[in-house]
mmCIF file of C-alpha atoms in Angstrom:
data_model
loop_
_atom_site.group_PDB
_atom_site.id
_atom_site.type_symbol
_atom_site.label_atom_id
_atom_site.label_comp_id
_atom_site.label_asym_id
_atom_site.label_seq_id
_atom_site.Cartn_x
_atom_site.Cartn_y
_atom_site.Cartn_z
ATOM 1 C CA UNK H 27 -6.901 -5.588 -20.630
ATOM 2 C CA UNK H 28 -5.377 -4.089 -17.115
ATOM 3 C CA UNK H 29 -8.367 -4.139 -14.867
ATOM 4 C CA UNK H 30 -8.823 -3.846 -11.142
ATOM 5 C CA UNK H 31 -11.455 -6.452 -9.745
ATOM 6 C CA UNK H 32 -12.317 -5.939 -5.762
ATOM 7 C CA UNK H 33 -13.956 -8.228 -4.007
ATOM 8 C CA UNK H 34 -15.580 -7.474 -1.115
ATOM 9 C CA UNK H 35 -16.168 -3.335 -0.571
ATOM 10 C CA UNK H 36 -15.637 -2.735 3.422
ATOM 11 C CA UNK H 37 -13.152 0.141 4.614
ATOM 12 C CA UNK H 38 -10.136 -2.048 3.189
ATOM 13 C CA UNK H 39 -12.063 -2.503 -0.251
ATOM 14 C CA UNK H 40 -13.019 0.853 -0.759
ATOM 15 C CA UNK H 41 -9.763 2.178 0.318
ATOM 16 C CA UNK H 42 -8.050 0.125 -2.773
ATOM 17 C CA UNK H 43 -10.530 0.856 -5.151
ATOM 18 C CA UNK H 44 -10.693 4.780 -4.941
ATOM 19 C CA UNK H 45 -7.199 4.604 -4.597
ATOM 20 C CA UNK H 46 -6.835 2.678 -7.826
ATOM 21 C CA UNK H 47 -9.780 4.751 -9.392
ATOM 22 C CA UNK H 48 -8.176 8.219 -8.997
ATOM 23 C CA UNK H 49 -5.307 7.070 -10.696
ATOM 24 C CA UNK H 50 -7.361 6.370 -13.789
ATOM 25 C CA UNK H 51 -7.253 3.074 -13.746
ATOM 26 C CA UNK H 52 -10.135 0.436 -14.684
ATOM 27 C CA UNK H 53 -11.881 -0.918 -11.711
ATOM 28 C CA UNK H 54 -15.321 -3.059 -10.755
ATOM 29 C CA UNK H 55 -16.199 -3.857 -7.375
ATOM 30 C CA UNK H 56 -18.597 -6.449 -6.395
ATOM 31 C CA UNK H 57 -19.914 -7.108 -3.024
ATOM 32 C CA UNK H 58 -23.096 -8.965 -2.086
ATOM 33 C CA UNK H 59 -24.766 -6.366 0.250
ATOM 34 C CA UNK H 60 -27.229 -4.627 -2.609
ATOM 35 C CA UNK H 61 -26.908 -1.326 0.044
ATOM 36 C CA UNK H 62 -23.029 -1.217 -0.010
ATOM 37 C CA UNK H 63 -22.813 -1.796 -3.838
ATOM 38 C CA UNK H 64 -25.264 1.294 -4.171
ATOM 39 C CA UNK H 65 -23.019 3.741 -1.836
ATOM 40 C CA UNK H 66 -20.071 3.033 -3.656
ATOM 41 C CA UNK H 67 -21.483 4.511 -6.506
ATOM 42 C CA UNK H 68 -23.577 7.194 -4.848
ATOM 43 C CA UNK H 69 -20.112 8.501 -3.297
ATOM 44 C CA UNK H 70 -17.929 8.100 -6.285
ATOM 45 C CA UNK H 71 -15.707 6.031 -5.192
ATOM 46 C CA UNK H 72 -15.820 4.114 -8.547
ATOM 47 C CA UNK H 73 -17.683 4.179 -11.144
ATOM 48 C CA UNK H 74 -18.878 0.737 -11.088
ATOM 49 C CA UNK H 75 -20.107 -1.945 -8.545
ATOM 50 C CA UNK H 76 -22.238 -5.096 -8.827
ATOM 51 C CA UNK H 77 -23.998 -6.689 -6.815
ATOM 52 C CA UNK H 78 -22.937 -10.202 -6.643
ATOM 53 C CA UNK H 79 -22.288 -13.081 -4.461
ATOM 54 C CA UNK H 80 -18.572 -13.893 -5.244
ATOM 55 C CA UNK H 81 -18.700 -17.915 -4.516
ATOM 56 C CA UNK H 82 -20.861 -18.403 -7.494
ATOM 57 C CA UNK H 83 -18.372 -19.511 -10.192
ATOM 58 C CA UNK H 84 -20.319 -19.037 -13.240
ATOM 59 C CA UNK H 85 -21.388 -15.340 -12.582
ATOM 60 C CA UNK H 86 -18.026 -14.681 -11.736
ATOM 61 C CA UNK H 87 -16.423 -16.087 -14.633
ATOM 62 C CA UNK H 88 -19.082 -13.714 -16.838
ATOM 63 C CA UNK H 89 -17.475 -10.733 -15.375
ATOM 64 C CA UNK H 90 -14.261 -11.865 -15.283
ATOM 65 C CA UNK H 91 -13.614 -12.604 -18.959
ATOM 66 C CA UNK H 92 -10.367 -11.621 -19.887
ATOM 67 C CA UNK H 93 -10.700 -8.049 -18.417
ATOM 68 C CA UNK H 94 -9.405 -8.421 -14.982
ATOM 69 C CA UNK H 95 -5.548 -9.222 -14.634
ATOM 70 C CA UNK H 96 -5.346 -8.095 -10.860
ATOM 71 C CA UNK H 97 -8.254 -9.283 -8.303
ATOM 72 C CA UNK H 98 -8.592 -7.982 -4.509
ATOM 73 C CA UNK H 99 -9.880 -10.347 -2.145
ATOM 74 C CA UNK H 100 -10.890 -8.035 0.464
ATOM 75 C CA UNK H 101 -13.128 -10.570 2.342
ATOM 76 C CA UNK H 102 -10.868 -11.100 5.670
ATOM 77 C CA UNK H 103 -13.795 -11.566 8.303
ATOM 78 C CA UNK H 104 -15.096 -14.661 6.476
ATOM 79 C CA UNK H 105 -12.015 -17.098 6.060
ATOM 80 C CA UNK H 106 -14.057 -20.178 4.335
ATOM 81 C CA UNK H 107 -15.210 -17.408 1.659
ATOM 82 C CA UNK H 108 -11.929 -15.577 1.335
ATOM 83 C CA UNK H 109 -10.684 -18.918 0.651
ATOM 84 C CA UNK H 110 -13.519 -20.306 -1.798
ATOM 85 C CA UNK H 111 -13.167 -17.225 -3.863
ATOM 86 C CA UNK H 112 -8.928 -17.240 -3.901
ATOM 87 C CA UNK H 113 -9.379 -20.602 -5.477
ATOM 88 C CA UNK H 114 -12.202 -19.750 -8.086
ATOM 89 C CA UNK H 115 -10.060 -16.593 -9.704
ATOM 90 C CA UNK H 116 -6.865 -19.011 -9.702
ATOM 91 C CA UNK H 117 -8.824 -21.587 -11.247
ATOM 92 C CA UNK H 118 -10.454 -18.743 -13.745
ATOM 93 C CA UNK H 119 -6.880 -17.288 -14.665
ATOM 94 C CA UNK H 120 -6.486 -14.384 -13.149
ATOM 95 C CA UNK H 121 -3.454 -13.568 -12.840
ATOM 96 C CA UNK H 122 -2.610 -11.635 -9.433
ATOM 97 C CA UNK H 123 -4.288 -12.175 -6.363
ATOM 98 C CA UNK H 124 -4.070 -10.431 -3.516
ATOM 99 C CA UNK H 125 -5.879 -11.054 -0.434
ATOM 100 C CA UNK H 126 -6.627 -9.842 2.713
ATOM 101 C CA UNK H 127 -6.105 -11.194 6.052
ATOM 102 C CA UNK H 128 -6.573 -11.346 9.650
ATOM 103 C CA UNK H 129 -4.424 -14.140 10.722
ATOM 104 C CA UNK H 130 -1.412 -15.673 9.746
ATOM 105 C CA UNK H 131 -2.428 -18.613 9.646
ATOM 106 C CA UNK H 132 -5.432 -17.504 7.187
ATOM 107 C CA UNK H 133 -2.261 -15.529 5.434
ATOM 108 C CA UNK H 134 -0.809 -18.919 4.929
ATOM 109 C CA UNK H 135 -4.038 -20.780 3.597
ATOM 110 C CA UNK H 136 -4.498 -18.257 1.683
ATOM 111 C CA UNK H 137 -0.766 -18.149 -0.133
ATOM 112 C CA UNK H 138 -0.848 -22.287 -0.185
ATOM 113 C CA UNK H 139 -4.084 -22.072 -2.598
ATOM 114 C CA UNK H 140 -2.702 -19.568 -4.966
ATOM 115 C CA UNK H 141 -2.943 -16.015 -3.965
ATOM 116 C CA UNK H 142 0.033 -13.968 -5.377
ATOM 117 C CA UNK H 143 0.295 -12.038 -1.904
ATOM 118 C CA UNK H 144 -1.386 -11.561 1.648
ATOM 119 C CA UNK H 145 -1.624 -8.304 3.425
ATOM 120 C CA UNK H 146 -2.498 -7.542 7.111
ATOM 121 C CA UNK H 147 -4.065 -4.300 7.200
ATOM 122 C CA UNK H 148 -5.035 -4.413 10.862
ATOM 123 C CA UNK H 149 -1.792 -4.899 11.889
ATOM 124 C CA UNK H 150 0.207 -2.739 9.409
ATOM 125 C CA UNK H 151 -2.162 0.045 11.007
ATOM 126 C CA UNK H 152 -1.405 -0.463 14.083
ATOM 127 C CA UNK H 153 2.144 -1.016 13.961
ATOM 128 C CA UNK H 154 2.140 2.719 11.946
ATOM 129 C CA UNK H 155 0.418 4.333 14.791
ATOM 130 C CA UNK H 156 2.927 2.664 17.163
ATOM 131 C CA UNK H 157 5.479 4.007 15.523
ATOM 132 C CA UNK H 158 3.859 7.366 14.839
ATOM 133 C CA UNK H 159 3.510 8.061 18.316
ATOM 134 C CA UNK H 160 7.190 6.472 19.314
ATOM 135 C CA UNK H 161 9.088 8.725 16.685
ATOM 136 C CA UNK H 162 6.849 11.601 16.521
ATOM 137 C CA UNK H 163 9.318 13.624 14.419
ATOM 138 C CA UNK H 164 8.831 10.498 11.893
ATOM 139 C CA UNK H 165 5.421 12.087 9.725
ATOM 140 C CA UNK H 166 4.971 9.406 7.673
ATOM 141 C CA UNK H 167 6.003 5.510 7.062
ATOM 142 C CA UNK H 168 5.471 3.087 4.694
ATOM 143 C CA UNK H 169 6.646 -0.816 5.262
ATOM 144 C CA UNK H 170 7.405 -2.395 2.045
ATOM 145 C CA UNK H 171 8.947 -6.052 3.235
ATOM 146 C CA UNK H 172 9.572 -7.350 6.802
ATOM 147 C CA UNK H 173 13.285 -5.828 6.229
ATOM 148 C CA UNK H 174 13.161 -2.247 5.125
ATOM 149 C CA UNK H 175 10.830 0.397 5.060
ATOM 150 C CA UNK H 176 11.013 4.144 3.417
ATOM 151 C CA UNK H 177 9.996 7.076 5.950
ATOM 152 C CA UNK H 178 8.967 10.646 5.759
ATOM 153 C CA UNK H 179 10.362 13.674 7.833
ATOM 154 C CA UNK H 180 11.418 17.172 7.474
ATOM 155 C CA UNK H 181 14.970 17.821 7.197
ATOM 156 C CA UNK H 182 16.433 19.190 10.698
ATOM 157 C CA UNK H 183 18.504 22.273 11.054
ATOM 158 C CA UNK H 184 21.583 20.055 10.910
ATOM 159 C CA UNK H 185 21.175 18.596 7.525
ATOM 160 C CA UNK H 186 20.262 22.208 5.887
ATOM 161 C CA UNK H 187 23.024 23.760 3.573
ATOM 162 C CA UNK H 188 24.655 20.256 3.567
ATOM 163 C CA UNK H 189 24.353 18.123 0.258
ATOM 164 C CA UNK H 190 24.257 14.204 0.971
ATOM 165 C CA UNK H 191 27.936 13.577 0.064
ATOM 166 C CA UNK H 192 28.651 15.544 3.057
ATOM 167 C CA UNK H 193 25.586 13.922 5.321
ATOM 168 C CA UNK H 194 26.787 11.215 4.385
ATOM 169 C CA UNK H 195 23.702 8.945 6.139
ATOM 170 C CA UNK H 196 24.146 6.042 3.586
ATOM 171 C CA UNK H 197 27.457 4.372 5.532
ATOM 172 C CA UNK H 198 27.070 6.244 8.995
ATOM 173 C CA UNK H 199 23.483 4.664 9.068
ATOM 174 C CA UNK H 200 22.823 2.348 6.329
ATOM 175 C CA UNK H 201 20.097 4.970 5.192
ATOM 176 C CA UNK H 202 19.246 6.552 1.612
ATOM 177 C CA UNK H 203 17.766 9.296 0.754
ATOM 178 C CA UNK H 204 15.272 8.210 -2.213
ATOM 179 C CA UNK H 205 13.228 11.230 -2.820
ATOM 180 C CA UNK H 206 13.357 15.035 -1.603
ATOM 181 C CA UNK H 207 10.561 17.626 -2.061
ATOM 182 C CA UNK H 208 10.992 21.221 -1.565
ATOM 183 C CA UNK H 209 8.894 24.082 0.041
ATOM 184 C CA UNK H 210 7.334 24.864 -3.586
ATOM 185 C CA UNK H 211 6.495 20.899 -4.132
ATOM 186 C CA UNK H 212 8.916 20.375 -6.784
ATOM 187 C CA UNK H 213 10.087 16.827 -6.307
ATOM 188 C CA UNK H 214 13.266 15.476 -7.052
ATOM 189 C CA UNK H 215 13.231 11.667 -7.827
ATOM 190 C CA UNK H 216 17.035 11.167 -8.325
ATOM 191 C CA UNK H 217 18.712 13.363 -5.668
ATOM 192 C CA UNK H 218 22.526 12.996 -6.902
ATOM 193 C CA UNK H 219 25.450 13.210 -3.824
ATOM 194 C CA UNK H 220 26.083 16.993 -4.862
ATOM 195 C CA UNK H 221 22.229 17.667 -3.796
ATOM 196 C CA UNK H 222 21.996 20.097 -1.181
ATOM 197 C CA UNK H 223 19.020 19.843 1.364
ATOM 198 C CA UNK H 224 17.178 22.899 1.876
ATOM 199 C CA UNK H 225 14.869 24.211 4.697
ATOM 200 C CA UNK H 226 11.685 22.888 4.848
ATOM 201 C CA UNK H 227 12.380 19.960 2.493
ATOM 202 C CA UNK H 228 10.600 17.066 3.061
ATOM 203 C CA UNK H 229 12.874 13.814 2.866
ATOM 204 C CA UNK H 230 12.147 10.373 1.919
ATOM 205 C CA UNK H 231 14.276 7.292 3.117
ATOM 206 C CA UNK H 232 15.024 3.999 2.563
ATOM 207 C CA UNK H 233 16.369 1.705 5.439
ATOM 208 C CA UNK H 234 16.239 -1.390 7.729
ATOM 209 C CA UNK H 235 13.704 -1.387 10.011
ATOM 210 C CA UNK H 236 15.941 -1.527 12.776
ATOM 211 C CA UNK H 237 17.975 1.341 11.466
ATOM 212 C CA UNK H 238 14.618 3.340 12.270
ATOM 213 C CA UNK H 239 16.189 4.282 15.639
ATOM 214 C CA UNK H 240 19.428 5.851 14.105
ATOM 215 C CA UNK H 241 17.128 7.911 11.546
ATOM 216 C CA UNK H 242 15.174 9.104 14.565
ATOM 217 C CA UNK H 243 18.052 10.071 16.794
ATOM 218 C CA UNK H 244 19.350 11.709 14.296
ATOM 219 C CA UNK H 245 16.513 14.148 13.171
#
């Protein structure tokens, strides 16, 4: 069965879980602080939340089953119990864990014992706001590796009546347009070279990090 376990249900937890739980998917989250467990619930977040102290193997293994592919180890604070519980879901099958972090050198612990992936969410934040406030006409981006990254903005005046064959971004910039949506929110996924960019459309590209600066000079 797909399930979403989450371990641990601070701001990062919580975050993941409603996330997850909005898009109808099957989650449980299980902290040890009876008070947190209970406000989960009271706010909807998700449906269900136990309260449970994550280092003991044997009650984790009764929830685990074979219900939970994915786990979230949201437990970044507390490095020997991030740890203790990475190796306990390895050891219990799951299949994909994904942990959170505050170091890299927790990161690479962490990734050494088993987990599937390690994410920094303190510093992805604040390298967005950084960002956010150095390319202000940049509203939104998203880092997907160290390499490339896919970024939000409306399309300026010079792009509109233009289709891409004639923007032609991909080999003056090395950047892609992915995704366009229009004023009336109709989305188009597959944006062909013949699509012509609109006012007020909202675009969506893929590039190098370092090709951020073209994109921003440009727009």
């Amino acid at each position: 069965m797909e399930g979403y376990l989450i371990i641990g249900l601070g701001r990062f937890g919580k975050s993941i879980a409603k996330t997850l739980y909005n898009h109808n998917k099957t989650v449980l989250g299980l902290d040890i602080d009876e008070e947190i467990v209970q406000q989960v619930i009271d706010n909807e977040i998700i449906s269900e939340a136990i309260v449970i102290d994550a280092t003991n193997e044997n009650e984790l293994k009764k929830i685990i089953d074979d219900d939970f592919d994915t786990a979230f180890v949201c437990i970044g604070d507390n490095i020997q119990v991030s740890i203790l519980v990475t190796l306990i879901l390895k050891e219990l099958g799951v299949k994909t864990v994904i942990c959170k972090a505050k170091t890299k050198m927790q990161g690479k612990v962490l990734e050494k014992i088993g987990a599937s992936s390690v994410v920094y969410p303190e510093e992805a934040m604040g390298e967005k706001i950084a960002l956010n406030v150095l390319q202000s006409n940049i509203t939104e981006y998203f880092k997907f590796s160290d390499k490339y990254g896919i970024f939000e903005f409306k399309a300026p005046k010079s792009f509109i009546g233009k289709n891409l064959m004639e923007l032609d971004l991909r080999k003056k910039y090395g950047i892609n347009i992915i995704v366009i949506k229009s004023e009336n929110k109709e989305i188009n996924f597959t944006p062909n070279p013949l699509t012509v960019i609109e006012e007020n459309d909202t675009l969506f590209a893929m590039a190098e990090q370092e090709k951020m600066s073209f994109l921003s000079n440009i727009i």
